């Protein structure tokens, strides 16, 4: 059951413990960042992705995949290995059928970064935006839309000539049930971004922790994602 929730790990996020209680409003920096996010090409680079899944009562799984936007749509994702071994024919078939959602990219932040936020500048070289809730439809887990009950934070790096969102975090504020047999009690997702030498922002990695129960049995699922061999494409 918990494997159905893997898609949420590629959204990523970070919520500060204390933020000044100021009026939620957009400012010039938020608008500048949003314009930069919208201008980012989600298919502007190829990469290799390593996904590690740890579930209560199940063996640790490691999947390595490659993404190349220059290939035909159906062949852009390819499975490289499963638990350090060459994938079987069954593994490859399942990988091709998998519903991965949007390609991991900096552009995904546009789905929620325009929402009302409060800003805090307590760390030199950084600005932090806190979002009390996500817009509807941003964080869907199965048929449940957890967006209204999820807080978000974006840590903005101001050290270079061009500001960019360096880290994000989503944290659930309310549990929920699914299909009468599953209960999600908490969800914490973090994501990191970095700049390529050409200045393009790309995903650097993400991690999530989900706790809940299935048929009354408690469990936890942890996932981590890393990206490497990232190369810009024309």
mmCIF file of C-alpha atoms in Angstrom:
data_model
loop_
_atom_site.group_PDB
_atom_site.id
_atom_site.type_symbol
_atom_site.label_atom_id
_atom_site.label_comp_id
_atom_site.label_asym_id
_atom_site.label_seq_id
_atom_site.Cartn_x
_atom_site.Cartn_y
_atom_site.Cartn_z
ATOM 1 C CA UNK A 1 0.000 0.000 0.000
ATOM 2 C CA UNK A 2 2.697 2.492 0.963
ATOM 3 C CA UNK A 3 4.390 2.186 -2.450
ATOM 4 C CA UNK A 4 1.438 4.037 -3.963
ATOM 5 C CA UNK A 5 2.680 7.165 -2.305
ATOM 6 C CA UNK A 6 6.104 7.330 -3.992
ATOM 7 C CA UNK A 7 5.107 10.150 -6.335
ATOM 8 C CA UNK A 8 4.978 12.611 -3.449
ATOM 9 C CA UNK A 9 8.728 12.240 -2.881
ATOM 10 C CA UNK A 10 9.516 14.357 -6.126
ATOM 11 C CA UNK A 11 7.680 17.462 -4.959
ATOM 12 C CA UNK A 12 10.016 18.180 -2.004
ATOM 13 C CA UNK A 13 10.158 21.110 0.805
ATOM 14 C CA UNK A 14 11.495 22.965 4.627
ATOM 15 C CA UNK A 15 9.319 24.627 7.400
ATOM 16 C CA UNK A 16 11.008 26.995 9.864
ATOM 17 C CA UNK A 17 10.363 26.593 13.566
ATOM 18 C CA UNK A 18 9.745 30.287 14.127
ATOM 19 C CA UNK A 19 8.613 32.866 11.584
ATOM 20 C CA UNK A 20 7.724 36.467 12.352
ATOM 21 C CA UNK A 21 3.922 36.916 12.348
ATOM 22 C CA UNK A 22 3.683 39.388 9.480
ATOM 23 C CA UNK A 23 0.920 39.852 6.938
ATOM 24 C CA UNK A 24 0.874 37.231 4.165
ATOM 25 C CA UNK A 25 1.603 39.041 0.908
ATOM 26 C CA UNK A 26 3.680 38.785 -2.231
ATOM 27 C CA UNK A 27 6.822 40.906 -2.539
ATOM 28 C CA UNK A 28 9.254 41.805 -5.310
ATOM 29 C CA UNK A 29 11.595 38.893 -4.581
ATOM 30 C CA UNK A 30 8.772 36.347 -4.608
ATOM 31 C CA UNK A 31 7.599 37.708 -7.941
ATOM 32 C CA UNK A 32 11.127 37.601 -9.375
ATOM 33 C CA UNK A 33 11.597 34.007 -8.223
ATOM 34 C CA UNK A 34 8.244 32.954 -9.658
ATOM 35 C CA UNK A 35 9.172 34.419 -13.049
ATOM 36 C CA UNK A 36 12.468 32.499 -12.984
ATOM 37 C CA UNK A 37 10.702 29.272 -11.992
ATOM 38 C CA UNK A 38 8.190 29.588 -14.837
ATOM 39 C CA UNK A 39 10.997 30.251 -17.317
ATOM 40 C CA UNK A 40 12.775 26.986 -16.432
ATOM 41 C CA UNK A 41 12.608 24.145 -18.964
ATOM 42 C CA UNK A 42 11.574 20.890 -17.259
ATOM 43 C CA UNK A 43 13.156 18.966 -20.157
ATOM 44 C CA UNK A 44 16.343 20.992 -20.329
ATOM 45 C CA UNK A 45 18.708 18.278 -19.056
ATOM 46 C CA UNK A 46 19.301 14.558 -18.850
ATOM 47 C CA UNK A 47 20.122 12.883 -15.545
ATOM 48 C CA UNK A 48 20.431 9.693 -13.548
ATOM 49 C CA UNK A 49 18.170 9.209 -10.532
ATOM 50 C CA UNK A 50 18.684 6.855 -7.580
ATOM 51 C CA UNK A 51 15.620 6.046 -5.487
ATOM 52 C CA UNK A 52 15.975 4.300 -2.121
ATOM 53 C CA UNK A 53 12.844 2.950 -0.391
ATOM 54 C CA UNK A 54 12.734 1.672 3.185
ATOM 55 C CA UNK A 55 9.425 0.308 4.480
ATOM 56 C CA UNK A 56 8.514 -1.293 7.792
ATOM 57 C CA UNK A 57 8.608 -5.064 7.451
ATOM 58 C CA UNK A 58 10.066 -5.028 3.924
ATOM 59 C CA UNK A 59 13.603 -5.218 2.500
ATOM 60 C CA UNK A 60 15.338 -2.021 1.425
ATOM 61 C CA UNK A 61 14.992 -1.370 -2.320
ATOM 62 C CA UNK A 62 17.279 0.701 -4.553
ATOM 63 C CA UNK A 63 16.314 1.696 -8.096
ATOM 64 C CA UNK A 64 18.542 3.563 -10.549
ATOM 65 C CA UNK A 65 16.962 5.179 -13.609
ATOM 66 C CA UNK A 66 18.083 7.428 -16.435
ATOM 67 C CA UNK A 67 16.087 10.222 -18.042
ATOM 68 C CA UNK A 68 16.894 11.661 -21.477
ATOM 69 C CA UNK A 69 14.425 14.163 -23.004
ATOM 70 C CA UNK A 70 16.002 13.725 -26.446
ATOM 71 C CA UNK A 71 14.554 10.236 -26.763
ATOM 72 C CA UNK A 72 10.982 9.434 -27.856
ATOM 73 C CA UNK A 73 8.471 10.098 -25.082
ATOM 74 C CA UNK A 74 7.894 6.407 -24.293
ATOM 75 C CA UNK A 75 11.655 5.778 -24.003
ATOM 76 C CA UNK A 76 12.797 8.821 -22.035
ATOM 77 C CA UNK A 77 12.970 6.844 -18.775
ATOM 78 C CA UNK A 78 15.088 3.699 -18.655
ATOM 79 C CA UNK A 79 15.748 1.385 -15.704
ATOM 80 C CA UNK A 80 19.474 0.934 -15.054
ATOM 81 C CA UNK A 81 19.550 -1.351 -12.001
ATOM 82 C CA UNK A 82 17.533 -2.797 -9.125
ATOM 83 C CA UNK A 83 19.370 -3.373 -5.838
ATOM 84 C CA UNK A 84 22.702 -3.099 -7.652
ATOM 85 C CA UNK A 85 21.853 -5.751 -10.237
ATOM 86 C CA UNK A 86 20.866 -5.517 -13.882
ATOM 87 C CA UNK A 87 17.053 -5.300 -14.083
ATOM 88 C CA UNK A 88 15.085 -8.373 -15.104
ATOM 89 C CA UNK A 89 12.659 -8.338 -18.020
ATOM 90 C CA UNK A 90 9.835 -8.075 -15.465
ATOM 91 C CA UNK A 91 11.530 -5.113 -13.781
ATOM 92 C CA UNK A 92 11.867 -3.321 -17.105
ATOM 93 C CA UNK A 93 8.246 -4.004 -18.034
ATOM 94 C CA UNK A 94 7.017 -2.671 -14.692
ATOM 95 C CA UNK A 95 9.241 0.384 -15.011
ATOM 96 C CA UNK A 96 7.825 1.230 -18.430
ATOM 97 C CA UNK A 97 4.277 1.021 -17.049
ATOM 98 C CA UNK A 98 5.009 3.094 -13.938
ATOM 99 C CA UNK A 99 3.167 6.391 -13.508
ATOM 100 C CA UNK A 100 5.948 8.780 -12.547
ATOM 101 C CA UNK A 101 4.075 12.053 -12.793
ATOM 102 C CA UNK A 102 5.838 15.241 -13.939
ATOM 103 C CA UNK A 103 9.554 15.082 -14.673
ATOM 104 C CA UNK A 104 11.428 16.270 -11.548
ATOM 105 C CA UNK A 105 12.375 19.884 -12.178
ATOM 106 C CA UNK A 106 12.691 23.336 -10.655
ATOM 107 C CA UNK A 107 9.686 24.325 -12.789
ATOM 108 C CA UNK A 108 7.390 22.249 -10.533
ATOM 109 C CA UNK A 109 7.599 24.962 -7.863
ATOM 110 C CA UNK A 110 5.338 27.155 -10.014
ATOM 111 C CA UNK A 111 2.375 25.015 -8.886
ATOM 112 C CA UNK A 112 2.423 26.623 -5.426
ATOM 113 C CA UNK A 113 5.070 29.340 -5.105
ATOM 114 C CA UNK A 114 2.617 32.115 -6.055
ATOM 115 C CA UNK A 115 0.427 31.357 -3.016
ATOM 116 C CA UNK A 116 0.242 33.888 -0.118
ATOM 117 C CA UNK A 117 3.334 33.642 2.060
ATOM 118 C CA UNK A 118 5.139 35.284 4.952
ATOM 119 C CA UNK A 119 8.816 36.142 4.624
ATOM 120 C CA UNK A 120 11.609 35.895 7.200
ATOM 121 C CA UNK A 121 15.206 37.087 6.708
ATOM 122 C CA UNK A 122 16.791 35.730 9.888
ATOM 123 C CA UNK A 123 19.711 33.905 8.196
ATOM 124 C CA UNK A 124 22.379 36.010 6.408
ATOM 125 C CA UNK A 125 22.349 35.349 2.679
ATOM 126 C CA UNK A 126 18.933 33.670 2.745
ATOM 127 C CA UNK A 127 15.248 34.513 2.754
ATOM 128 C CA UNK A 128 12.556 32.107 3.913
ATOM 129 C CA UNK A 129 8.968 32.003 2.682
ATOM 130 C CA UNK A 130 6.361 30.205 4.765
ATOM 131 C CA UNK A 131 3.090 29.020 3.218
ATOM 132 C CA UNK A 132 0.283 28.164 5.658
ATOM 133 C CA UNK A 133 -1.239 25.737 3.140
ATOM 134 C CA UNK A 134 -0.703 24.490 -0.399
ATOM 135 C CA UNK A 135 -3.077 25.307 -3.260
ATOM 136 C CA UNK A 136 -5.602 22.576 -4.039
ATOM 137 C CA UNK A 137 -4.269 19.732 -6.158
ATOM 138 C CA UNK A 138 -0.556 20.251 -5.461
ATOM 139 C CA UNK A 139 -0.092 17.291 -3.089
ATOM 140 C CA UNK A 140 -2.370 14.372 -3.948
ATOM 141 C CA UNK A 141 -1.848 11.006 -2.280
ATOM 142 C CA UNK A 142 -3.955 8.433 -4.050
ATOM 143 C CA UNK A 143 -7.414 9.993 -4.311
ATOM 144 C CA UNK A 144 -6.873 12.266 -1.301
ATOM 145 C CA UNK A 145 -5.842 15.894 -1.740
ATOM 146 C CA UNK A 146 -3.596 16.665 1.239
ATOM 147 C CA UNK A 147 -2.778 20.186 0.010
ATOM 148 C CA UNK A 148 -5.080 22.181 2.348
ATOM 149 C CA UNK A 149 -3.597 20.377 5.369
ATOM 150 C CA UNK A 150 0.058 20.771 4.369
ATOM 151 C CA UNK A 151 2.357 23.655 5.253
ATOM 152 C CA UNK A 152 5.300 24.566 3.044
ATOM 153 C CA UNK A 153 8.538 26.486 3.331
ATOM 154 C CA UNK A 154 10.990 27.685 0.703
ATOM 155 C CA UNK A 155 14.566 28.665 1.577
ATOM 156 C CA UNK A 156 15.918 31.146 -0.983
ATOM 157 C CA UNK A 157 19.644 31.501 -1.633
ATOM 158 C CA UNK A 158 20.546 35.191 -2.077
ATOM 159 C CA UNK A 159 24.331 34.790 -2.132
ATOM 160 C CA UNK A 160 24.829 34.834 -5.901
ATOM 161 C CA UNK A 161 23.837 37.241 -8.637
ATOM 162 C CA UNK A 162 20.588 35.354 -9.239
ATOM 163 C CA UNK A 163 18.455 34.218 -6.281
ATOM 164 C CA UNK A 164 16.996 30.729 -6.389
ATOM 165 C CA UNK A 165 15.072 28.354 -4.133
ATOM 166 C CA UNK A 166 17.675 26.096 -2.539
ATOM 167 C CA UNK A 167 15.453 23.994 -0.285
ATOM 168 C CA UNK A 168 11.760 23.296 0.154
ATOM 169 C CA UNK A 169 9.759 21.326 2.694
ATOM 170 C CA UNK A 170 6.182 20.086 3.035
ATOM 171 C CA UNK A 171 4.846 19.048 6.443
ATOM 172 C CA UNK A 172 1.355 17.673 7.046
ATOM 173 C CA UNK A 173 -0.765 19.298 9.734
ATOM 174 C CA UNK A 174 -3.571 16.731 9.792
ATOM 175 C CA UNK A 175 -3.835 12.976 9.274
ATOM 176 C CA UNK A 176 -6.332 11.319 6.937
ATOM 177 C CA UNK A 177 -7.733 7.959 5.905
ATOM 178 C CA UNK A 178 -7.723 6.253 2.523
ATOM 179 C CA UNK A 179 -10.060 3.536 1.248
ATOM 180 C CA UNK A 180 -11.214 2.819 4.822
ATOM 181 C CA UNK A 181 -8.226 0.525 5.484
ATOM 182 C CA UNK A 182 -5.229 2.879 5.407
ATOM 183 C CA UNK A 183 -4.441 5.812 7.677
ATOM 184 C CA UNK A 184 -1.721 8.416 7.094
ATOM 185 C CA UNK A 185 -0.732 10.076 10.358
ATOM 186 C CA UNK A 186 2.177 12.280 9.291
ATOM 187 C CA UNK A 187 4.136 13.268 6.217
ATOM 188 C CA UNK A 188 7.390 15.216 5.949
ATOM 189 C CA UNK A 189 9.003 15.875 2.556
ATOM 190 C CA UNK A 190 12.173 17.852 1.873
ATOM 191 C CA UNK A 191 13.781 18.736 -1.445
ATOM 192 C CA UNK A 192 17.015 20.432 -2.489
ATOM 193 C CA UNK A 193 18.026 22.327 -5.627
ATOM 194 C CA UNK A 194 21.363 23.485 -6.973
ATOM 195 C CA UNK A 195 22.711 25.440 -9.926
ATOM 196 C CA UNK A 196 24.461 23.955 -12.934
ATOM 197 C CA UNK A 197 27.608 25.763 -14.153
ATOM 198 C CA UNK A 198 25.397 27.530 -16.720
ATOM 199 C CA UNK A 199 23.239 28.899 -13.893
ATOM 200 C CA UNK A 200 20.224 26.670 -14.519
ATOM 201 C CA UNK A 201 18.564 25.435 -11.290
ATOM 202 C CA UNK A 202 18.009 21.673 -11.070
ATOM 203 C CA UNK A 203 16.828 19.158 -8.440
ATOM 204 C CA UNK A 204 19.656 17.942 -6.222
ATOM 205 C CA UNK A 205 17.778 15.419 -4.110
ATOM 206 C CA UNK A 206 14.787 14.794 -1.878
ATOM 207 C CA UNK A 207 13.717 12.775 1.129
ATOM 208 C CA UNK A 208 10.391 11.869 2.693
ATOM 209 C CA UNK A 209 9.089 10.174 5.807
ATOM 210 C CA UNK A 210 5.513 8.904 5.940
ATOM 211 C CA UNK A 211 3.983 7.263 9.006
ATOM 212 C CA UNK A 212 0.614 5.534 9.138
ATOM 213 C CA UNK A 213 -1.163 2.227 9.374
ATOM 214 C CA UNK A 214 -2.696 -0.387 7.097
ATOM 215 C CA UNK A 215 -5.445 -2.661 8.400
ATOM 216 C CA UNK A 216 -4.550 -1.518 11.898
ATOM 217 C CA UNK A 217 -0.838 -2.306 11.608
ATOM 218 C CA UNK A 218 1.436 0.706 12.072
ATOM 219 C CA UNK A 219 4.340 1.324 9.713
ATOM 220 C CA UNK A 220 6.648 3.878 8.190
ATOM 221 C CA UNK A 221 8.083 4.482 4.767
ATOM 222 C CA UNK A 222 11.239 6.486 4.111
ATOM 223 C CA UNK A 223 12.411 7.422 0.640
ATOM 224 C CA UNK A 224 15.445 9.308 -0.610
ATOM 225 C CA UNK A 225 16.227 10.479 -4.111
ATOM 226 C CA UNK A 226 19.552 11.673 -5.498
ATOM 227 C CA UNK A 227 20.377 13.033 -8.939
ATOM 228 C CA UNK A 228 23.710 12.782 -10.717
ATOM 229 C CA UNK A 229 25.200 12.812 -14.221
ATOM 230 C CA UNK A 230 23.072 15.882 -14.953
ATOM 231 C CA UNK A 231 23.801 17.328 -18.399
ATOM 232 C CA UNK A 232 22.066 20.221 -20.218
ATOM 233 C CA UNK A 233 20.549 19.337 -23.575
ATOM 234 C CA UNK A 234 19.747 21.552 -26.558
#
